[in-house]
CSV table of C-alpha atoms in Angstrom, one decimal:
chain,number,residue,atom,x,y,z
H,1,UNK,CA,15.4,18.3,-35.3
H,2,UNK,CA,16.6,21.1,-37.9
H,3,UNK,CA,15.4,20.2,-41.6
H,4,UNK,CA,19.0,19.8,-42.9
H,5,UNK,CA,20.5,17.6,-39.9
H,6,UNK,CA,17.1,15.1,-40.5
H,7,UNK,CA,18.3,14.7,-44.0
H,8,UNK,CA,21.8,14.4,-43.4
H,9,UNK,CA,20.9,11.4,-40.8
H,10,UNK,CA,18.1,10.3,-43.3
H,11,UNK,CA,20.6,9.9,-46.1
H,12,UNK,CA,22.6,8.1,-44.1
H,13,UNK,CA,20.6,5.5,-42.6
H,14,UNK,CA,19.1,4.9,-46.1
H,15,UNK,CA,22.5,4.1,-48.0
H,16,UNK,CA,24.0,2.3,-44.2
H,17,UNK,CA,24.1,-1.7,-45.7
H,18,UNK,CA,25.3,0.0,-49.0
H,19,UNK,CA,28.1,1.7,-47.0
H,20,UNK,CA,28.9,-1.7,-44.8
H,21,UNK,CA,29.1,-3.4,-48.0
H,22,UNK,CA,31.4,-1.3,-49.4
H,23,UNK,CA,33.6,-1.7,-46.5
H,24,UNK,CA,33.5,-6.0,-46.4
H,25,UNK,CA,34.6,-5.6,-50.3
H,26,UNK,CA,37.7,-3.6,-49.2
H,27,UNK,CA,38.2,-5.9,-46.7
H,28,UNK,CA,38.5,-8.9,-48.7
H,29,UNK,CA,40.8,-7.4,-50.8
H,30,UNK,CA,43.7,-5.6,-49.0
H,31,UNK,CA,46.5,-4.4,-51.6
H,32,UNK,CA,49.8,-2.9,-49.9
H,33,UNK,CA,51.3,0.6,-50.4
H,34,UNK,CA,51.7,1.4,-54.0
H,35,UNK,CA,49.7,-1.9,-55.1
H,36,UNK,CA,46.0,-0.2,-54.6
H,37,UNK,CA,44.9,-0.5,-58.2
H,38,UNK,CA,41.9,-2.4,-57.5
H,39,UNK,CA,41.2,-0.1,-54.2
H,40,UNK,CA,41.5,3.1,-56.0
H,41,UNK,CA,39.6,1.9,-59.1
H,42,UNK,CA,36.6,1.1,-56.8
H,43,UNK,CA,37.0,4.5,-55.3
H,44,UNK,CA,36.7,6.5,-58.7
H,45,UNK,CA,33.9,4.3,-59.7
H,46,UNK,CA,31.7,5.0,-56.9
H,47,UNK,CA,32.7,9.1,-56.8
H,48,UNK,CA,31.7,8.6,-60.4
H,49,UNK,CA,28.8,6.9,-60.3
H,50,UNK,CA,27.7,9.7,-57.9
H,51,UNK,CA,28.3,12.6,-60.1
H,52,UNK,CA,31.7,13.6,-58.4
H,53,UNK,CA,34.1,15.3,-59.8
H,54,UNK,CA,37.6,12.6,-59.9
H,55,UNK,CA,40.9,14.8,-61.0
H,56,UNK,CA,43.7,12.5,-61.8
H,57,UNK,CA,45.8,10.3,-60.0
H,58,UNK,CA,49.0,10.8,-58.0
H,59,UNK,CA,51.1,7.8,-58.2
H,60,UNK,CA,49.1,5.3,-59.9
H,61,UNK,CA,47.0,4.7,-56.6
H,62,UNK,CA,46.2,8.1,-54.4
H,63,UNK,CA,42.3,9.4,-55.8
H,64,UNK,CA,41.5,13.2,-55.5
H,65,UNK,CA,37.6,13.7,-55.7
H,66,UNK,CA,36.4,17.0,-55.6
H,67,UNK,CA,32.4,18.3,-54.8
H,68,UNK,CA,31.7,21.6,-55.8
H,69,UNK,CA,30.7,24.1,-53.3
H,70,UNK,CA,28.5,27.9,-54.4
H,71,UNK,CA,30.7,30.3,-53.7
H,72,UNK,CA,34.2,30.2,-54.6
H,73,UNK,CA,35.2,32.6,-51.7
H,74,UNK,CA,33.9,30.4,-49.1
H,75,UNK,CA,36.1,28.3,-47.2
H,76,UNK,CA,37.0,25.1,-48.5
H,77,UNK,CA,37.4,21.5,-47.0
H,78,UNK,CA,39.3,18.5,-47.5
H,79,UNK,CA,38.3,14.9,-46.0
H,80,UNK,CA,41.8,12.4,-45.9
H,81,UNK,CA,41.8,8.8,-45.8
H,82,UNK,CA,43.8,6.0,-46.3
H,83,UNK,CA,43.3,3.2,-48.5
H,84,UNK,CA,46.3,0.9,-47.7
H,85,UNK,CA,47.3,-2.6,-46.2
H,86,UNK,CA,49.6,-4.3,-44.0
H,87,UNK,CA,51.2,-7.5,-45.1
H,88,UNK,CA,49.5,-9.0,-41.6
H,89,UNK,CA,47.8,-13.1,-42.5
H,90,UNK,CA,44.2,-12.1,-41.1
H,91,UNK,CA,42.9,-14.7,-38.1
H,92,UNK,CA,39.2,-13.8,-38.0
H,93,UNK,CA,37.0,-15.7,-39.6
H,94,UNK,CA,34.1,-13.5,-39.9
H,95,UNK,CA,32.7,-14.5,-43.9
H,96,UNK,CA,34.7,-11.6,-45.0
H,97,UNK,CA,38.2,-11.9,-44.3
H,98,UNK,CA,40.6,-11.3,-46.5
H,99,UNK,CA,41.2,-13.5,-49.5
H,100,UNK,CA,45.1,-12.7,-49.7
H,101,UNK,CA,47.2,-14.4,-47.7
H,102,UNK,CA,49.8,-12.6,-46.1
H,103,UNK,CA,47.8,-9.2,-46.4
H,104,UNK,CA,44.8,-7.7,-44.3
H,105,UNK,CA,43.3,-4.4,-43.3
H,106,UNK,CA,44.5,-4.5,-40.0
H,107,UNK,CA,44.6,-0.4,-39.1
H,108,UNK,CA,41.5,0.0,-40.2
H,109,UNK,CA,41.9,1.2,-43.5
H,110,UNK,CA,38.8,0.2,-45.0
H,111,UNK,CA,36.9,1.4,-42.5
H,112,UNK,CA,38.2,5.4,-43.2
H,113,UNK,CA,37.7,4.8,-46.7
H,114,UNK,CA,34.7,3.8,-46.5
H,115,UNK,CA,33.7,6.7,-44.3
H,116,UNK,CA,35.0,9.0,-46.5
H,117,UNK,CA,33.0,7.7,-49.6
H,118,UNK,CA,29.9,8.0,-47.2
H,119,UNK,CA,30.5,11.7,-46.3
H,120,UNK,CA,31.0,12.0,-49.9
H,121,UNK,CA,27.9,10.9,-50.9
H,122,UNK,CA,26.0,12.6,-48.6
H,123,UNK,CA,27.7,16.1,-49.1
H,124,UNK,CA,27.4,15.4,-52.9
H,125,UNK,CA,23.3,14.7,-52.3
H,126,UNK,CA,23.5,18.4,-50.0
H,127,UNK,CA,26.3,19.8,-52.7
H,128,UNK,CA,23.3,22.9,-52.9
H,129,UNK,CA,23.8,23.5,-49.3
H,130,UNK,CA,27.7,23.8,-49.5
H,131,UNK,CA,29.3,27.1,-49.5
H,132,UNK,CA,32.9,25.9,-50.4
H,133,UNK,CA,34.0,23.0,-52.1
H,134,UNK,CA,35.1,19.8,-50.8
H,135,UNK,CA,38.3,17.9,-51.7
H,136,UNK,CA,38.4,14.5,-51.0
H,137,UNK,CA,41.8,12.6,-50.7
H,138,UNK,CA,41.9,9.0,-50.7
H,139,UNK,CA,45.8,8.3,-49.7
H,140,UNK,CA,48.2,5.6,-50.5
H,141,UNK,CA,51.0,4.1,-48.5
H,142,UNK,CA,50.5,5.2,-45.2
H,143,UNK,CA,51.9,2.4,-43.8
H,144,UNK,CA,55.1,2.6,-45.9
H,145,UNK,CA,56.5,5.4,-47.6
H,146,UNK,CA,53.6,8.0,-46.7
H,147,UNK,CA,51.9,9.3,-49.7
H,148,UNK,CA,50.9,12.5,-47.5
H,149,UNK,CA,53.7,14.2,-48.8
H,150,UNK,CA,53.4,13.0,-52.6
H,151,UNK,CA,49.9,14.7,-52.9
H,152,UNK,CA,51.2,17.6,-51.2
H,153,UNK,CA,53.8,18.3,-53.7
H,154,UNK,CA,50.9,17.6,-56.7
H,155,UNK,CA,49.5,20.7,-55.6
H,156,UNK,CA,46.1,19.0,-54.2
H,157,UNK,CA,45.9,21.6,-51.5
H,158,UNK,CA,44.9,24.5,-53.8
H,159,UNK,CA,42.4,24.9,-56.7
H,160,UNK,CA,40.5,25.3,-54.8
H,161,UNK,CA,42.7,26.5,-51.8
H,162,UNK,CA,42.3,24.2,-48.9
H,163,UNK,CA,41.4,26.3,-45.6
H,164,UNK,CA,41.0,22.5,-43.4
H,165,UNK,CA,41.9,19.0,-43.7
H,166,UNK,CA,39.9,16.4,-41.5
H,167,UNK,CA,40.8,13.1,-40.8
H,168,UNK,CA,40.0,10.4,-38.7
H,169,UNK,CA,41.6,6.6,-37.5
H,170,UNK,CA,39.2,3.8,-35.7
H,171,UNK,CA,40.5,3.2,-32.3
H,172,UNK,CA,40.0,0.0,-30.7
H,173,UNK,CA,40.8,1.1,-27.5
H,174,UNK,CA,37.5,2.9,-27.1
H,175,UNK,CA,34.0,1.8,-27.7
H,176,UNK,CA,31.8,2.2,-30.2
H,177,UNK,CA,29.8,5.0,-30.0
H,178,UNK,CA,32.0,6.9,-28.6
H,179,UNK,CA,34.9,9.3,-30.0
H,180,UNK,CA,38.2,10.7,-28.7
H,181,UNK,CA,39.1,14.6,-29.5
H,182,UNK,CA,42.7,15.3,-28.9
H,183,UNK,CA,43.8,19.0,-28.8
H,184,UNK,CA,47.8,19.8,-30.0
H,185,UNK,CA,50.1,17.0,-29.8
H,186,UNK,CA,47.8,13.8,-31.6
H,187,UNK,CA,50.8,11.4,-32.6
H,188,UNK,CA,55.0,11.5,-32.9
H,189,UNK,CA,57.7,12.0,-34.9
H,190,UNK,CA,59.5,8.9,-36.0
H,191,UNK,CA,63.2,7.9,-36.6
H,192,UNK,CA,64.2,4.4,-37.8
H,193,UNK,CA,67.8,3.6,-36.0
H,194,UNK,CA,70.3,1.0,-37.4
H,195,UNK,CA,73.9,0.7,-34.9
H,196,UNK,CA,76.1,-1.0,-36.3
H,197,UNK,CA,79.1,-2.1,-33.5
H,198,UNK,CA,82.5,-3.4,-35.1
H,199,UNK,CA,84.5,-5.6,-32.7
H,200,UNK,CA,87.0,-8.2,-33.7
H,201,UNK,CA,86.9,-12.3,-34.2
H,202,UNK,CA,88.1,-14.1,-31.9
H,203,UNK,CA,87.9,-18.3,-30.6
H,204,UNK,CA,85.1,-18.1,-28.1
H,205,UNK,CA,87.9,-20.0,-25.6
H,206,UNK,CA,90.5,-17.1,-26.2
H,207,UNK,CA,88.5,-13.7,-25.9
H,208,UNK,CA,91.2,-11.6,-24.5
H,209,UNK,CA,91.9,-12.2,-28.6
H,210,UNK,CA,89.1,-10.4,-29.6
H,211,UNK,CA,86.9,-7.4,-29.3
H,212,UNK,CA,83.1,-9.0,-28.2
H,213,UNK,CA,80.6,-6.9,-30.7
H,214,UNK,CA,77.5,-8.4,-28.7
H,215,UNK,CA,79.1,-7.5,-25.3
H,216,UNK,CA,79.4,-4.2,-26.4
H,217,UNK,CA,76.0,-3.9,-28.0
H,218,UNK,CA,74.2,-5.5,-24.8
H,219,UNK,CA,76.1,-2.6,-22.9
H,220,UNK,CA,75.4,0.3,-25.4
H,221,UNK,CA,71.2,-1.0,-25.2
H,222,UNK,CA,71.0,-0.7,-21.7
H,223,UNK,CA,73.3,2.3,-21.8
H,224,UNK,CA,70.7,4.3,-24.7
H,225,UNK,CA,67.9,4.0,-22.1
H,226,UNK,CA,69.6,6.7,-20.4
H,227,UNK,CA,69.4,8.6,-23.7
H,228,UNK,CA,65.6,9.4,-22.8
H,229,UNK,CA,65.4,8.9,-18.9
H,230,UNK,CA,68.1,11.5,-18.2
H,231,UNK,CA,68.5,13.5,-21.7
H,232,UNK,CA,65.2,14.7,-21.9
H,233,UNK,CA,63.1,16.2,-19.8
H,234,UNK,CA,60.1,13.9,-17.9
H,235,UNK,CA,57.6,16.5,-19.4
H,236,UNK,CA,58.6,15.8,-23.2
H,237,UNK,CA,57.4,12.1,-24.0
H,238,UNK,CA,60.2,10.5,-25.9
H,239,UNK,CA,60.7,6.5,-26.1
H,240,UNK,CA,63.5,4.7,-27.3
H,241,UNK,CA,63.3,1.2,-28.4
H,242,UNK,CA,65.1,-1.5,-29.8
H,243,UNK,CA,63.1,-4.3,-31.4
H,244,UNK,CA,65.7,-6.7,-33.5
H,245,UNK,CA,69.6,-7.7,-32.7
H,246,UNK,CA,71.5,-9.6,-35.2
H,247,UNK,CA,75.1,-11.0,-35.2
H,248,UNK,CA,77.1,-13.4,-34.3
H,249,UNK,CA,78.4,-16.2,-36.6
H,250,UNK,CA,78.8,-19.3,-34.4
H,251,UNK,CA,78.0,-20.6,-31.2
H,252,UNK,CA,81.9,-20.7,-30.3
H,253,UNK,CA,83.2,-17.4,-31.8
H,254,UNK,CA,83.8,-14.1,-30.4
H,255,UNK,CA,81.0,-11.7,-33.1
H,256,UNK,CA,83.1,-9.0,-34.7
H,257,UNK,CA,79.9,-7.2,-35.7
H,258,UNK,CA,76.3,-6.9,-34.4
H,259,UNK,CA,73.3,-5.0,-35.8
H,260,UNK,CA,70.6,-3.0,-33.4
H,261,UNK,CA,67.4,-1.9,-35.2
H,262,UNK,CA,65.5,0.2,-33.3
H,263,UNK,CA,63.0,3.0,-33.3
H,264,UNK,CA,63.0,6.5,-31.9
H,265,UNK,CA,59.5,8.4,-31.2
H,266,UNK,CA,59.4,12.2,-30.2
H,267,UNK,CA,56.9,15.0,-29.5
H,268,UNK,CA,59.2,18.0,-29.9
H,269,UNK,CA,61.3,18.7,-33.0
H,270,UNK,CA,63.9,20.2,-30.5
H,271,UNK,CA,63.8,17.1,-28.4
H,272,UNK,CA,64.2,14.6,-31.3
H,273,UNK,CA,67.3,16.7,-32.6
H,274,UNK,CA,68.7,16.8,-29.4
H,275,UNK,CA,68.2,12.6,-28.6
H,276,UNK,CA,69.4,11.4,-31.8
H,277,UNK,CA,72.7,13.5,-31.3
H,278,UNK,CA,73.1,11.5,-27.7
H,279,UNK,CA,72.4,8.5,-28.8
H,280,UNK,CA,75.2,8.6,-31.3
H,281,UNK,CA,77.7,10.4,-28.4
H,282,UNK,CA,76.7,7.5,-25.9
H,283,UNK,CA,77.1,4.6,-28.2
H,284,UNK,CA,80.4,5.5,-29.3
H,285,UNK,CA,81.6,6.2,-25.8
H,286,UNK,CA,80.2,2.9,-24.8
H,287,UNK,CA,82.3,0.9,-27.7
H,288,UNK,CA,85.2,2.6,-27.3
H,289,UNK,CA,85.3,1.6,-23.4
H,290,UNK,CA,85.6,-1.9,-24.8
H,291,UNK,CA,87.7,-1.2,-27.7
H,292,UNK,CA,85.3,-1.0,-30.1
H,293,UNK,CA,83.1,1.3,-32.9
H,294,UNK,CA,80.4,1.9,-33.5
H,295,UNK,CA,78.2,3.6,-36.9
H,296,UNK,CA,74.8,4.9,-37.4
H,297,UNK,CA,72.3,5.6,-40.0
H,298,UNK,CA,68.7,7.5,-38.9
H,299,UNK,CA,66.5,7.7,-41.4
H,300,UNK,CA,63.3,10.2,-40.7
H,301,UNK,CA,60.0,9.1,-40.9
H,302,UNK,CA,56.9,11.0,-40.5
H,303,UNK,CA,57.0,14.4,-38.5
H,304,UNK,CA,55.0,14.7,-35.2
H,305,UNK,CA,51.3,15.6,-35.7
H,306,UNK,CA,49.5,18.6,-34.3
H,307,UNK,CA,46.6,19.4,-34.3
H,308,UNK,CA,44.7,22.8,-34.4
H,309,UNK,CA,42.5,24.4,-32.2
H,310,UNK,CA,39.8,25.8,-33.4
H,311,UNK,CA,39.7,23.1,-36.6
H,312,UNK,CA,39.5,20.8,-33.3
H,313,UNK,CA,36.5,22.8,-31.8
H,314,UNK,CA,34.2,22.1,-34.6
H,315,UNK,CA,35.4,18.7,-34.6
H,316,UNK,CA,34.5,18.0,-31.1
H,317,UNK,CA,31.1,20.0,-32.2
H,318,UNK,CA,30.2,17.9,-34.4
H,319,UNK,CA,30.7,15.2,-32.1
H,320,UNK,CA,28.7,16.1,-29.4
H,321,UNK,CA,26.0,16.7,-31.9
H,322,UNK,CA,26.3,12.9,-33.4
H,323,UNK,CA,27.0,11.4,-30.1
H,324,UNK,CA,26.4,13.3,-27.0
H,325,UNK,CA,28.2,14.8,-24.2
H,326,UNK,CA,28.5,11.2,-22.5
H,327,UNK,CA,30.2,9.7,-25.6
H,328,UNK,CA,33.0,12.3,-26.6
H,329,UNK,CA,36.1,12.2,-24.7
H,330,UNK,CA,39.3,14.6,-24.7
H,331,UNK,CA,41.7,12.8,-25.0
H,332,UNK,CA,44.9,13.8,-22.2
H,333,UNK,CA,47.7,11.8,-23.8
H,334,UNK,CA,48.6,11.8,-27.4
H,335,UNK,CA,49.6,8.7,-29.3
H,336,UNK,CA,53.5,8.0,-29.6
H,337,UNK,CA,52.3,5.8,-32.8
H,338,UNK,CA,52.9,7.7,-36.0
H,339,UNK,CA,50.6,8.8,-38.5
H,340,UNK,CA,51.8,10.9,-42.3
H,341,UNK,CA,48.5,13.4,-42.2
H,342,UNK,CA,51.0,14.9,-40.2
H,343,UNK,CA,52.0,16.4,-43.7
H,344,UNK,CA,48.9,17.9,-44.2
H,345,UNK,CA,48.6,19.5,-40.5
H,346,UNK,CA,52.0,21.6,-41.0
H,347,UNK,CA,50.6,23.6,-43.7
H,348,UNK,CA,46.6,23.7,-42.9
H,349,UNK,CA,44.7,23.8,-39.9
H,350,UNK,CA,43.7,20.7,-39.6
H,351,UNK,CA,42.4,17.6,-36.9
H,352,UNK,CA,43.0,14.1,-36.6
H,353,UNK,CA,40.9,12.5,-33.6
H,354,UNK,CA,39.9,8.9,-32.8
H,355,UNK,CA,36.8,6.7,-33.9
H,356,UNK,CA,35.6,4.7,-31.5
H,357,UNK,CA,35.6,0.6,-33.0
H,358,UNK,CA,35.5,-1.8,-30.0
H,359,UNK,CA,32.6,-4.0,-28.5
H,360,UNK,CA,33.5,-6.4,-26.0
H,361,UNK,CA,30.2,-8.3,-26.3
H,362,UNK,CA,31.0,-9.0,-29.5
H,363,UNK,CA,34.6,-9.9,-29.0
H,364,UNK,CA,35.7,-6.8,-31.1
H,365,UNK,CA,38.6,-5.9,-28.9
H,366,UNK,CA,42.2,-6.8,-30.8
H,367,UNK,CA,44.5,-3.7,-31.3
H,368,UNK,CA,45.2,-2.7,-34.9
H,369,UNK,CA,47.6,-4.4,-36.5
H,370,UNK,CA,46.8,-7.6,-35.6
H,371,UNK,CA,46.2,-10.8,-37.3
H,372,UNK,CA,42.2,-10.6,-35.1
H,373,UNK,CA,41.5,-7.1,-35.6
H,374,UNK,CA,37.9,-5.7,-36.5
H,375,UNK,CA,35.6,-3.2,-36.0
H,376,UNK,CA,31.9,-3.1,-35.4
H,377,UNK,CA,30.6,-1.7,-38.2
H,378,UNK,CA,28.0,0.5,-36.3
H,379,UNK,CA,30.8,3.2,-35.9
H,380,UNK,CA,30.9,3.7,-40.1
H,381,UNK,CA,27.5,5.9,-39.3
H,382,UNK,CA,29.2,7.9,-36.8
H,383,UNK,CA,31.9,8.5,-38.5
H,384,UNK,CA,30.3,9.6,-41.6
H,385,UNK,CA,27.9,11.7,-39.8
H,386,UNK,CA,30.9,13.3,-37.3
H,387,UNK,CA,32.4,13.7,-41.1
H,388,UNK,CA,29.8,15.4,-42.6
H,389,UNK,CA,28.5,18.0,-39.6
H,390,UNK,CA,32.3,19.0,-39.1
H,391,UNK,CA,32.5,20.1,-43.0
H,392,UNK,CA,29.6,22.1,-42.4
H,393,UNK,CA,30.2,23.4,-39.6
H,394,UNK,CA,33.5,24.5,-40.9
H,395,UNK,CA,32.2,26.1,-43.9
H,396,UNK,CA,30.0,28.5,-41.2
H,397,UNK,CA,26.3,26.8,-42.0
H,398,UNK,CA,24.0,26.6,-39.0
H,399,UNK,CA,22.7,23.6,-38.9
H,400,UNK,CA,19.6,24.5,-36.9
H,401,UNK,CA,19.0,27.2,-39.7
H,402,UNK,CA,15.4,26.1,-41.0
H,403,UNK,CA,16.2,28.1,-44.1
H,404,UNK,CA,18.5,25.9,-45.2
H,405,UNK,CA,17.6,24.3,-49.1
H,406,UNK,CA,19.5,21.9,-51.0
């Protein structure tokens, strides 16, 4: 084994209950989007107490760490993670769940964070080997508004310029041990739908009287699954789906109004356009058959994430080297979840693969967000280690290089 890849592994192993540690304490205490105070303070404290550079905050609650590199013409690297909640009651049980009620680390959150601040420390122990520097973006909001974006716009991408941005989620549906690459299309665009359909009150004995708003909206749902089975093509993955009705007043009145809140998910920008302009065209068609209207508001989420090639390449590199041929997978299919280091992937090169989690012997097998999710904690080493080899291997150092000094 090549001098520096022993001592990357070496440091690892050596600081690994530290690291678990780290990621129970998180655990415990989940804070939502905007609300990480006690999250980001930890952060800072341990980049600190590490002799990393912190620059300030963006919004209260996203931490930009920064480990200097030799040579400021080298490329440079940032590592993203997220650091927020979900307002999810936890069900586990474990000796470390969380001590909020109504919020727990149910994506996983923890578990990148603490990744990140392991890569950290072990780049910052190797800082002499680094050509470029490496930025370090601990994220808020992710599950709400998307902070992405907000660090973005602070300019954290340059000073140094940022030639990559890595990133990385748990995945429950594959075991630990084992890690999914995923080359272009990773996750979707989303859209958030609201339809409103106006009808008219009626006495639910005299609806010739009226104008039914939920028979019109029961016709208008089935009619929108059209809007992706015969709008787009079956090569572009698109789903349409409508998770909450409400209206209606009384059990013996004709509803002048009904609610749908749905969601829409795309691959293709030209696709999405194209669906959300149908689904407004069939909807009003639909109401108008039965003498109604209809309105609709869209409001954007996060952009469809792709990832890069050859960013992806030393990924799966780095990988192979951690795990094995056996234990890496290329993932087919992307994700029609949603996930805002989209953001960073439209303006760097950049990759965003899967971390194995689950172990059914230990009845680690609940999806994220759920009230029972967990991870083994074994995969924090691979992920820390996948972590650090890729920013190497990025920055052009040959691992099996026996020259190597730090």
């Amino acid at each position: 084994m090549a001098i520096l890849e022993k001592k990357i592994r070496e440091l690892v192993d050596d600081q690994f209950d530290q690291f678990v540690t780290m990621r129970r304490d998180f655990h415990r205490h989940p804070e939502l989007g905007m609300e990480e105070f006690r999250t980001a303070d930890k952060i800072e404290s341990y980049l600190m107490d590490w002799g990393i550079q912190v620059d300030k905050r963006i919004n209260e609650t996203s931490v930009v760490g920064v480990i200097k590199g030799n040579d400021p013409a080298a490329k440079h690297i940032a590592l993203r993670a997220d650091i927020d909640a979900l307002p999810i009651q936890e069900l586990n049980d474990h000796g470390y769940q969380s001590v909020h009620p109504g919020k727990m680390h149910a994506c996983g959150h923890d578990v990148h964070t603490t990744i990140q601040l392991g890569a950290a420390y072990v780049l910052q122990q190797l800082h002499a080997a680094l050509p470029g520097s490496v930025k370090l973006f601990f994220q808020q909001a992710e599950e709400t508004v998307g902070g992405a974006q907000a660090m973005i716009d602070e300019g954290v991408l340059e000073d140094p310029h940022v030639a990559h941005v890595l990133g990385m989620h748990v995945c429950p549906k594959l075991p630990v041990g084992t890690f999914g690459v995923k080359y272009g299309h990773a996750y979707a665009s989303s859209d958030t739908i609201t339809l409103y359909v106006h009808g008219q009150n009626a006495h639910g004995a005299s609806p010739q009287d009226g104008v039914d708003a939920i028979v019109i909206a029961s016709n208008i749902v089935m009619a929108l699954q059209t809007v992706v089975s015969r709008n787009a093509s079956p090569l572009d993955a698109a789903v349409l789906s409508f998770g909450m009705i409400q209206g209606g007043e009384a059990h013996n009145v004709i509803a002048n109004q009904v609610t749908l809140h749905g969601t829409l998910r795309t691959l293709d920008e030209g696709v999405r356009k194209a669906l959300k302009g149908r689904l407004f065209e069939v909807a009003t068609h639909v109401a108008k058959a039965y003498g109604g209207e209809v309105s609709l508001r869209i409001e954007s989420g996060y952009d469809a994430l792709m990832n890069d090639e050859t960013t992806t390449d030393h990924v799966k590199e780095a990988a192979l080297r951690v795990l094995g041929a056996q234990q890496v997978n290329v993932l087919k299919h992307p994700s029609l979840g949603v996930e805002d280091f989209a953001y960073f992937a439209k303006v760097r090169p950049s990759s965003y693969n899967r971390l194995g989690v689950a172990n059914e012997e230990k009845g680690i097998t609940a999806p994220v967000h759920d009230g029972r999710f967990d991870v083994d904690e074994a995969a924090i080493r691979y992920g820390i280690l996948i972590q650090v080899f890729s920013v190497f291997m990025l920055m052009g150092v040959v691992i099996d290089d026996e020259t190597t000094t730090f």
